Coordinates of C-alpha atoms in Angstrom, one line a residue:
M186 CA -8.6 33.4 -6.8
A187 CA -6.5 30.3 -7.1
I188 CA -5.0 28.5 -4.1
T189 CA -1.3 28.2 -4.8
D190 CA 1.5 25.7 -3.9
D191 CA 4.8 24.7 -5.4
V192 CA 3.9 21.0 -5.8
F193 CA 0.4 19.5 -6.0
V194 CA -0.1 15.8 -5.4
I195 CA -3.3 14.1 -6.4
G196 CA -3.9 10.9 -4.5
G197 CA -3.5 9.9 -0.9
G198 CA -2.3 6.3 -1.0
L199 CA 1.3 5.1 -0.6
A200 CA 2.5 6.6 -3.9
G201 CA 0.8 10.0 -3.2
A202 CA 2.0 10.2 0.4
T203 CA 5.6 9.3 -0.6
A204 CA 5.6 11.8 -3.4
A205 CA 4.4 14.6 -1.1
L206 CA 7.0 13.7 1.5
A207 CA 9.9 13.5 -1.1
A208 CA 8.9 16.8 -2.6
A209 CA 8.7 18.4 0.9
E210 CA 12.3 17.2 1.5
R211 CA 13.4 19.6 -1.2
G212 CA 12.1 22.5 0.9
V213 CA 9.1 23.4 -1.2
Q214 CA 5.5 24.0 -0.3
V215 CA 3.5 20.8 -1.0
R216 CA -0.2 20.1 -1.0
L217 CA -1.7 16.6 -1.1
L218 CA -5.3 16.2 -2.2
S219 CA -7.2 12.9 -1.6
Y220 CA -10.8 12.5 -2.7
K221 CA -11.6 9.2 -1.0
Q222 CA -10.2 7.3 2.0
S223 CA -6.7 6.0 1.3
T224 CA -6.4 2.5 -0.1
L225 CA -3.7 1.8 2.6
R226 CA -6.4 0.7 5.0
H227 CA -7.2 -2.1 2.6
A228 CA -3.6 -3.1 2.1
S229 CA -1.7 -5.7 4.1
G230 CA 0.9 -3.3 5.3
L231 CA 3.7 -5.3 3.6
I232 CA 6.1 -3.5 1.2
D233 CA 6.7 -5.9 -1.6
V234 CA 9.5 -4.9 -4.1
L235 CA 9.3 -7.8 -6.5
G236 CA 8.1 -11.3 -5.4
Y237 CA 7.9 -12.9 -8.9
A238 CA 9.4 -12.0 -12.3
P239 CA 7.0 -11.0 -15.1
D240 CA 7.5 -14.5 -16.6
G241 CA 6.3 -16.0 -13.4
Q242 CA 9.7 -17.1 -12.0
G243 CA 9.8 -17.0 -8.3
P244 CA 9.4 -16.6 -5.4
L245 CA 12.5 -14.4 -5.9
A246 CA 15.1 -14.6 -3.1
D247 CA 16.6 -11.2 -4.1
P248 CA 14.3 -8.8 -6.0
F249 CA 17.2 -6.6 -7.0
D250 CA 18.8 -9.4 -9.0
A251 CA 15.7 -9.3 -11.2
L252 CA 15.4 -5.6 -11.7
E253 CA 18.0 -5.4 -14.5
S254 CA 16.1 -7.9 -16.6
L255 CA 12.7 -6.2 -16.5
P256 CA 11.1 -5.2 -19.8
V257 CA 11.3 -1.6 -21.1
G258 CA 8.4 0.4 -19.8
H259 CA 8.2 -1.4 -16.4
P260 CA 8.0 1.2 -13.7
Y261 CA 11.2 -0.1 -12.1
E262 CA 13.0 0.1 -15.5
R263 CA 11.8 3.7 -15.8
V264 CA 13.3 4.8 -12.4
G265 CA 16.3 2.4 -12.1
G266 CA 17.4 0.1 -9.4
D267 CA 19.4 2.8 -7.5
S268 CA 16.2 4.8 -7.1
V269 CA 14.3 1.7 -5.8
R270 CA 17.0 1.3 -3.1
E271 CA 16.9 5.0 -2.3
A272 CA 13.1 4.9 -1.9
L273 CA 13.4 2.0 0.5
L274 CA 15.9 3.9 2.6
F275 CA 13.5 6.9 2.6
F276 CA 10.7 4.5 3.8
D277 CA 12.9 3.1 6.5
A278 CA 13.5 6.6 7.9
I279 CA 9.8 7.2 8.1
A280 CA 8.8 3.8 9.4
G281 CA 11.6 3.6 12.1
D282 CA 11.4 0.6 14.4
T283 CA 7.8 -0.2 13.4
Y284 CA 9.1 -2.1 10.3
A285 CA 11.7 -4.8 9.8
G286 CA 13.7 -6.0 6.7
E287 CA 16.0 -3.1 6.2
H288 CA 19.1 -5.2 7.1
T289 CA 19.1 -7.1 3.8
D290 CA 18.3 -7.0 0.1
A291 CA 16.8 -10.4 0.3
N292 CA 13.0 -11.0 0.4
A293 CA 11.5 -12.3 3.6
L294 CA 8.9 -15.1 3.3
V295 CA 5.9 -14.2 5.3
P296 CA 2.9 -16.5 6.0
T297 CA -0.5 -14.9 5.2
S298 CA -4.0 -15.6 6.5
S299 CA -4.7 -17.9 3.5
G300 CA -1.7 -20.1 4.4
A301 CA 0.3 -18.9 1.5
I302 CA 3.9 -17.7 1.9
K303 CA 4.5 -14.3 0.4
P304 CA 7.9 -12.8 -0.5
T305 CA 8.2 -9.2 0.8
A306 CA 11.0 -6.7 1.4
R307 CA 9.7 -4.7 4.4
Y308 CA 7.2 -5.9 6.9
P309 CA 5.7 -4.7 10.2
A310 CA 7.8 -5.5 13.3
G311 CA 4.7 -7.4 14.6
V312 CA 4.9 -9.7 11.7
A313 CA 8.7 -10.4 12.0
P314 CA 8.5 -13.3 14.5
G315 CA 6.3 -15.2 12.1
V316 CA 8.7 -15.3 9.1
A317 CA 8.7 -18.7 7.3
S318 CA 12.5 -19.0 7.4
D319 CA 12.3 -19.5 11.2
P320 CA 12.1 -23.3 11.9
S321 CA 10.2 -22.8 15.2
D322 CA 6.8 -24.5 15.4
A323 CA 3.8 -22.1 15.4
L324 CA 0.3 -22.1 16.8
L325 CA -2.1 -20.1 14.7
V326 CA -5.1 -18.7 16.6
G327 CA -8.3 -17.7 14.9
F328 CA -11.6 -16.5 16.5
E329 CA -15.2 -17.6 15.9
T330 CA -16.2 -14.0 15.2
L331 CA -13.5 -13.5 12.6
P332 CA -14.2 -16.1 10.0
E333 CA -12.0 -14.5 7.4
F334 CA -9.0 -16.0 9.3
D335 CA -9.5 -19.8 9.4
A336 CA -6.5 -20.7 11.5
P337 CA -6.7 -24.6 11.1
L338 CA -7.0 -24.2 7.3
A339 CA -4.2 -21.7 7.1
A340 CA -2.0 -24.1 9.2
A341 CA -2.8 -27.0 6.9
H342 CA -2.0 -24.9 3.8
L343 CA 1.4 -23.9 5.4
E344 CA 2.2 -27.5 5.9
D345 CA 1.4 -28.2 2.2
T346 CA 3.9 -25.4 1.1
G347 CA 6.7 -27.3 2.7
A348 CA 7.4 -24.6 5.3
P349 CA 10.4 -25.6 7.5
F350 CA 8.2 -25.7 10.7
E351 CA 5.1 -27.4 12.0
A352 CA 2.0 -25.3 12.1
R353 CA -1.2 -26.0 14.0
G354 CA -4.4 -23.9 14.1
V355 CA -7.2 -23.5 16.6
T356 CA -10.4 -21.4 16.6
L357 CA -11.4 -19.8 19.9
S358 CA -13.9 -17.3 21.3
F359 CA -12.4 -13.8 21.7
P360 CA -12.9 -12.6 25.3
G361 CA -15.4 -9.8 25.5
I362 CA -16.7 -10.0 21.9
R363 CA -19.6 -12.2 21.0
R364 CA -21.0 -10.4 17.9
D365 CA -19.6 -11.5 14.5
D366 CA -20.1 -8.0 13.0
A367 CA -17.6 -6.2 15.3
K368 CA -15.1 -4.2 13.4
V369 CA -11.4 -5.1 13.6
T370 CA -10.8 -1.8 15.3
R371 CA -13.1 -3.0 18.2
Y372 CA -10.7 -5.9 18.9
A373 CA -7.7 -3.6 18.7
H374 CA -9.2 -0.9 21.0
L375 CA -10.3 -3.5 23.5
L376 CA -6.7 -4.7 23.7
D377 CA -5.2 -1.2 23.5
R378 CA -7.2 -0.1 26.5
D379 CA -7.0 -3.5 28.2
E380 CA -10.7 -3.3 29.0
A381 CA -12.4 -5.4 31.6
V382 CA -14.1 -8.5 30.2
D383 CA -16.2 -11.4 31.6
I384 CA -15.3 -14.8 30.3
G385 CA -17.4 -16.8 32.8
R386 CA -14.6 -17.1 35.4
G387 CA -15.2 -13.7 36.9
E388 CA -14.2 -10.3 35.5
T389 CA -10.7 -9.9 34.3
F390 CA -8.8 -7.8 31.7
A391 CA -8.7 -8.4 28.0
R392 CA -5.0 -9.2 27.6
A393 CA -4.9 -11.5 30.6
A394 CA -8.1 -13.2 29.4
L395 CA -6.7 -13.7 25.9
A396 CA -3.4 -15.0 27.1
A397 CA -5.2 -17.5 29.4
I398 CA -7.3 -19.1 26.7
V399 CA -4.4 -19.3 24.3
R400 CA -2.1 -20.7 27.0
D401 CA -4.4 -23.6 27.4
Q402 CA -4.0 -24.5 23.7
L403 CA -0.2 -24.5 23.6
E404 CA 1.5 -27.8 23.0
G405 CA 5.1 -26.8 23.1
E406 CA 5.0 -24.3 20.2
S407 CA 7.5 -21.4 20.7
R408 CA 5.5 -18.8 18.8
V409 CA 1.8 -17.9 18.3
G410 CA 0.3 -16.1 15.3
F411 CA -2.9 -14.0 15.6
P412 CA -5.0 -12.2 13.0
P413 CA -3.8 -8.6 12.8
I414 CA -5.9 -7.2 15.6
L415 CA -3.3 -6.8 18.4
G416 CA -3.9 -3.2 19.2
D417 CA -3.6 0.0 17.1
D418 CA -2.2 3.0 19.0
N419 CA -0.5 0.6 21.5
H420 CA 0.3 -2.3 19.2
A421 CA 3.8 -2.8 20.4
T422 CA 2.7 -2.8 24.0
V423 CA -0.1 -5.3 23.4
R424 CA 2.2 -7.7 21.6
R425 CA 4.9 -7.4 24.2
D426 CA 2.4 -7.9 27.0
L427 CA 1.0 -11.1 25.4
E428 CA 4.6 -12.4 24.9
E429 CA 5.3 -12.0 28.6
R430 CA 2.1 -13.7 29.6
L431 CA 2.5 -16.6 27.2
G432 CA 6.2 -17.0 27.4
V433 CA 6.5 -17.4 23.6
D434 CA 7.0 -15.1 20.6
V435 CA 3.8 -13.4 19.3
F436 CA 3.2 -12.3 15.8
E437 CA 0.4 -11.1 13.5
V438 CA -0.5 -12.9 10.3
P439 CA -1.2 -10.4 7.4
S440 CA -4.7 -10.6 6.1
G441 CA -7.1 -8.9 3.6
P442 CA -9.1 -5.8 4.2
P443 CA -10.0 -4.1 6.4
S444 CA -6.4 -4.2 7.5
L445 CA -5.1 -2.7 10.8
P446 CA -1.4 -2.9 9.6
G447 CA -2.5 -0.8 6.6
M448 CA -4.2 1.6 8.9
R449 CA -1.2 1.8 11.1
L450 CA 1.0 2.5 8.1
E451 CA -1.4 5.2 6.9
D452 CA -1.3 6.9 10.4
R453 CA 2.5 6.8 10.3
L454 CA 2.7 8.4 6.8
Y455 CA 0.1 11.1 7.6
D456 CA 1.9 12.0 10.8
A457 CA 5.0 12.4 8.7
L458 CA 3.1 14.6 6.2
E459 CA 2.0 16.8 9.1
D460 CA 5.5 17.0 10.5
A461 CA 6.8 17.9 7.0
G462 CA 4.4 20.8 6.7
V463 CA 2.5 19.2 3.8
R464 CA -1.0 20.7 3.4
V465 CA -3.5 17.8 3.2
T466 CA -6.9 18.3 1.6
T467 CA -9.4 15.4 1.7
G468 CA -12.9 14.6 0.6
V469 CA -13.0 16.7 -2.6
P470 CA -12.2 15.6 -6.2
V471 CA -10.2 17.1 -8.9
V472 CA -12.7 17.5 -11.8
D473 CA -10.8 19.3 -14.5
Y474 CA -7.7 21.4 -15.4
E475 CA -6.6 24.3 -17.4
G476 CA -3.6 24.0 -19.7
V477 CA -1.4 26.6 -21.3
E478 CA 1.4 26.7 -23.9
S479 CA 4.6 27.5 -22.1
G480 CA 6.0 29.7 -25.0
R481 CA 8.8 27.3 -25.5
S482 CA 9.2 25.3 -28.7
G483 CA 9.2 21.5 -28.8
S484 CA 7.0 18.7 -27.7
N485 CA 6.9 19.6 -24.1
S486 CA 5.5 23.1 -24.4
R487 CA 2.1 22.4 -22.9
R488 CA 1.8 22.9 -19.1
I489 CA -0.9 22.6 -16.5
E490 CA -1.9 26.0 -15.3
H491 CA -4.2 24.9 -12.6
V492 CA -6.6 22.1 -11.6
L493 CA -10.2 22.6 -10.6
V494 CA -11.4 21.1 -7.4
D495 CA -15.1 20.5 -6.7
R496 CA -15.9 22.0 -3.3
K497 CA -19.6 21.7 -2.6
G498 CA -20.5 22.2 -6.2
Q499 CA -18.1 25.1 -6.9
D500 CA -15.0 24.6 -9.0
V501 CA -12.1 26.1 -7.1
P502 CA -8.7 26.5 -8.9
Y503 CA -5.6 25.1 -7.3
R504 CA -2.4 26.2 -8.9
A505 CA 1.1 24.8 -8.6
D506 CA 4.4 24.7 -10.5
E507 CA 4.5 20.9 -10.6
Y508 CA 1.9 18.2 -10.3
V509 CA 2.0 14.5 -9.4
L510 CA -0.7 12.1 -10.5
A511 CA -1.1 9.2 -8.0
T512 CA -4.8 8.3 -8.3
G513 CA -4.4 4.5 -8.6
G514 CA -5.3 2.1 -11.4
L515 CA -8.4 0.4 -12.5
V516 CA -9.4 -0.5 -9.0
G517 CA -8.8 2.9 -7.6
K518 CA -10.5 4.6 -10.6
G519 CA -7.3 6.4 -11.6
V520 CA -7.7 4.5 -14.9
R521 CA -11.2 4.0 -16.4
S522 CA -12.8 2.5 -19.5
D523 CA -15.9 2.7 -21.5
R524 CA -17.2 1.0 -24.7
E525 CA -14.7 2.9 -26.8
R526 CA -11.4 3.2 -24.9
V527 CA -9.4 3.1 -21.7
F528 CA -8.4 6.5 -20.3
E529 CA -7.0 8.6 -17.4
P530 CA -10.0 10.7 -16.3
I531 CA -8.4 13.9 -14.9
F532 CA -5.9 15.0 -17.6
D533 CA -7.0 12.6 -20.3
C534 CA -3.5 11.2 -20.5
H535 CA -3.1 8.5 -23.1
V536 CA -3.6 4.8 -22.0
E537 CA -2.5 2.2 -24.6
A538 CA -5.2 -0.4 -25.2
S539 CA -6.5 -2.4 -28.1
P540 CA -9.7 -1.1 -29.6
D541 CA -11.1 -4.6 -29.4
R542 CA -12.2 -5.2 -25.9
Y543 CA -11.8 -9.0 -26.3
D544 CA -8.1 -8.4 -26.5
W545 CA -8.1 -7.0 -23.0
F546 CA -8.5 -10.4 -21.4
D547 CA -7.0 -13.9 -21.5
G548 CA -9.2 -16.9 -21.9
D549 CA -7.6 -18.5 -18.9
A550 CA -8.9 -16.9 -15.6
F551 CA -5.4 -17.1 -14.2
G552 CA -3.7 -16.2 -17.5
D553 CA -1.8 -13.1 -18.6
H554 CA -4.5 -10.4 -18.8
P555 CA -3.4 -7.3 -20.7
F556 CA -5.9 -5.2 -18.6
A557 CA -3.7 -5.8 -15.6
R558 CA -1.0 -3.6 -17.2
F559 CA -3.3 -0.8 -18.3
G560 CA -2.0 2.6 -17.3
V561 CA -0.2 5.8 -18.2
T562 CA 3.0 5.4 -20.2
V563 CA 5.8 7.6 -18.9
D564 CA 9.4 8.6 -19.7
R565 CA 12.3 8.1 -17.3
E566 CA 11.3 11.3 -15.5
L567 CA 7.9 9.7 -14.9
R568 CA 6.2 12.3 -17.2
P569 CA 3.2 10.9 -19.1
L570 CA 3.5 10.4 -22.8
D571 CA 0.9 10.7 -25.5
A572 CA 0.3 8.2 -28.3
E573 CA 3.2 9.6 -30.4
G574 CA 5.6 9.4 -27.5
D575 CA 5.6 13.1 -26.8
L576 CA 5.1 14.7 -23.3
E577 CA 1.5 15.2 -22.4
F578 CA 2.5 18.1 -20.0
A579 CA 5.9 19.4 -19.1
N580 CA 5.0 19.8 -15.4
L581 CA 3.1 16.5 -14.7
R582 CA 4.5 13.3 -13.3
A583 CA 2.7 10.0 -12.5
A584 CA 3.3 7.4 -9.8
G585 CA 1.9 4.2 -8.4
A586 CA -0.9 2.1 -9.8
V587 CA -1.8 4.6 -12.5
L588 CA 1.4 3.6 -14.4
S589 CA 1.4 1.0 -17.2
G590 CA 3.8 -1.8 -17.8
Y591 CA 3.5 -4.1 -14.8
D592 CA 1.0 -6.5 -13.2
F593 CA 1.3 -5.7 -9.5
A594 CA -0.9 -8.7 -8.4
A595 CA 1.1 -11.3 -10.3
E596 CA 4.5 -9.8 -9.6
K597 CA 3.8 -8.9 -5.9
S598 CA 5.2 -5.5 -6.6
G599 CA 2.4 -3.0 -6.0
S600 CA 3.6 -1.3 -2.8
G601 CA 7.2 -1.3 -4.0
V602 CA 6.3 0.4 -7.3
S603 CA 4.1 2.9 -5.4
L604 CA 7.0 3.7 -3.1
A605 CA 9.7 3.9 -5.7
T606 CA 7.8 5.9 -8.3
G607 CA 6.2 8.1 -5.7
F608 CA 9.6 8.9 -4.3
V609 CA 11.1 9.7 -7.7
A610 CA 8.1 11.7 -8.9
G611 CA 8.0 13.8 -5.7
D612 CA 11.8 14.3 -5.6
R613 CA 12.0 15.4 -9.3
A614 CA 9.0 17.7 -8.9
G615 CA 10.5 19.4 -5.8
S616 CA 13.9 19.6 -7.6
E617 CA 12.2 21.3 -10.6
V618 CA 10.7 23.9 -8.4
R619 CA 14.0 24.6 -6.6
G620 CA 15.7 24.9 -10.0

């Protein structure tokens, strides 16, 4: 017997979670299924709408100024600028005071762990004191056991970018941690719980010890940037405590995976899913589907009857009125390729690609690679289209990195596209059920 819901969302990243929440806002029963851990824990936690135009122009001061000139087929062109704004407002309501940037359409410029400056529309509150538009001098603090954040190198790169402040970097020993294989969550939990540590001067507590060794390094800077390890459950408390002890502003510098800001965002979204009554199923894959003819004439007569989920080797049917595909792109395996073609593996939705694999790449490593835009082509309702431009299924929508028509890495638009298309797909699916 099939398990039945109104809306079934496949994928547990930002696009999938947003789609499920938007559908639930319509008062329908929603299920979200995620096979693997969410990619959010590998993300920076920044919500980038559009940092660079497809032609490379940028960094863009106002991403909304560029939305109207995007090419046909770009996900933002499909949903429209008003929907992007509405999706950001939706995100603001979920994030609450844990995020900043909602006061303006303009991008903020945020320093990253590589010393680059990244344009972004929404950013964690713990990142806000570090924005590059602030002329206050900054001390960047790295730790010997966290080599992925080379604070002196990042500071030197910031100087090279022409940032309007002086940056200096130091590398210290983190109090209480001597092993270089400690997970980032170990640093966060030590500060969350303010555990007792011994730094050779007698036993003290982690936050006091950290503040003491950083205070000795200050040379008049009015803000200090740390790698993103300043607590998890008690992040705001840890940061405020360090600010009081140091007498300066404290911020986190976004870095690569594993990312505590991404994990915090994931927790926030999944708490919201629970509050909204969304049924979440994890650790099992969708392996197939059954389609039916709806009985209506026209190109959109085919519908998904149910999907099959592999539960310990048994295919279990899950039925819904509407489906949202948010399984990711090439990296997330939501789009795959073999020697013959590029394809979407669950519903076999059409993915446009040259039959010659050599056409998928650019000869320049940093060139315009067609594979970066591989994905499912959709109409303005985000319904996948086949090779002839007809609907694949009348009751399927797609969102996030599974979509074609954009290069999220070059544009710095990945999380914004996931948010906007997830919101529209979920809202339209929920509206369809409600009639």
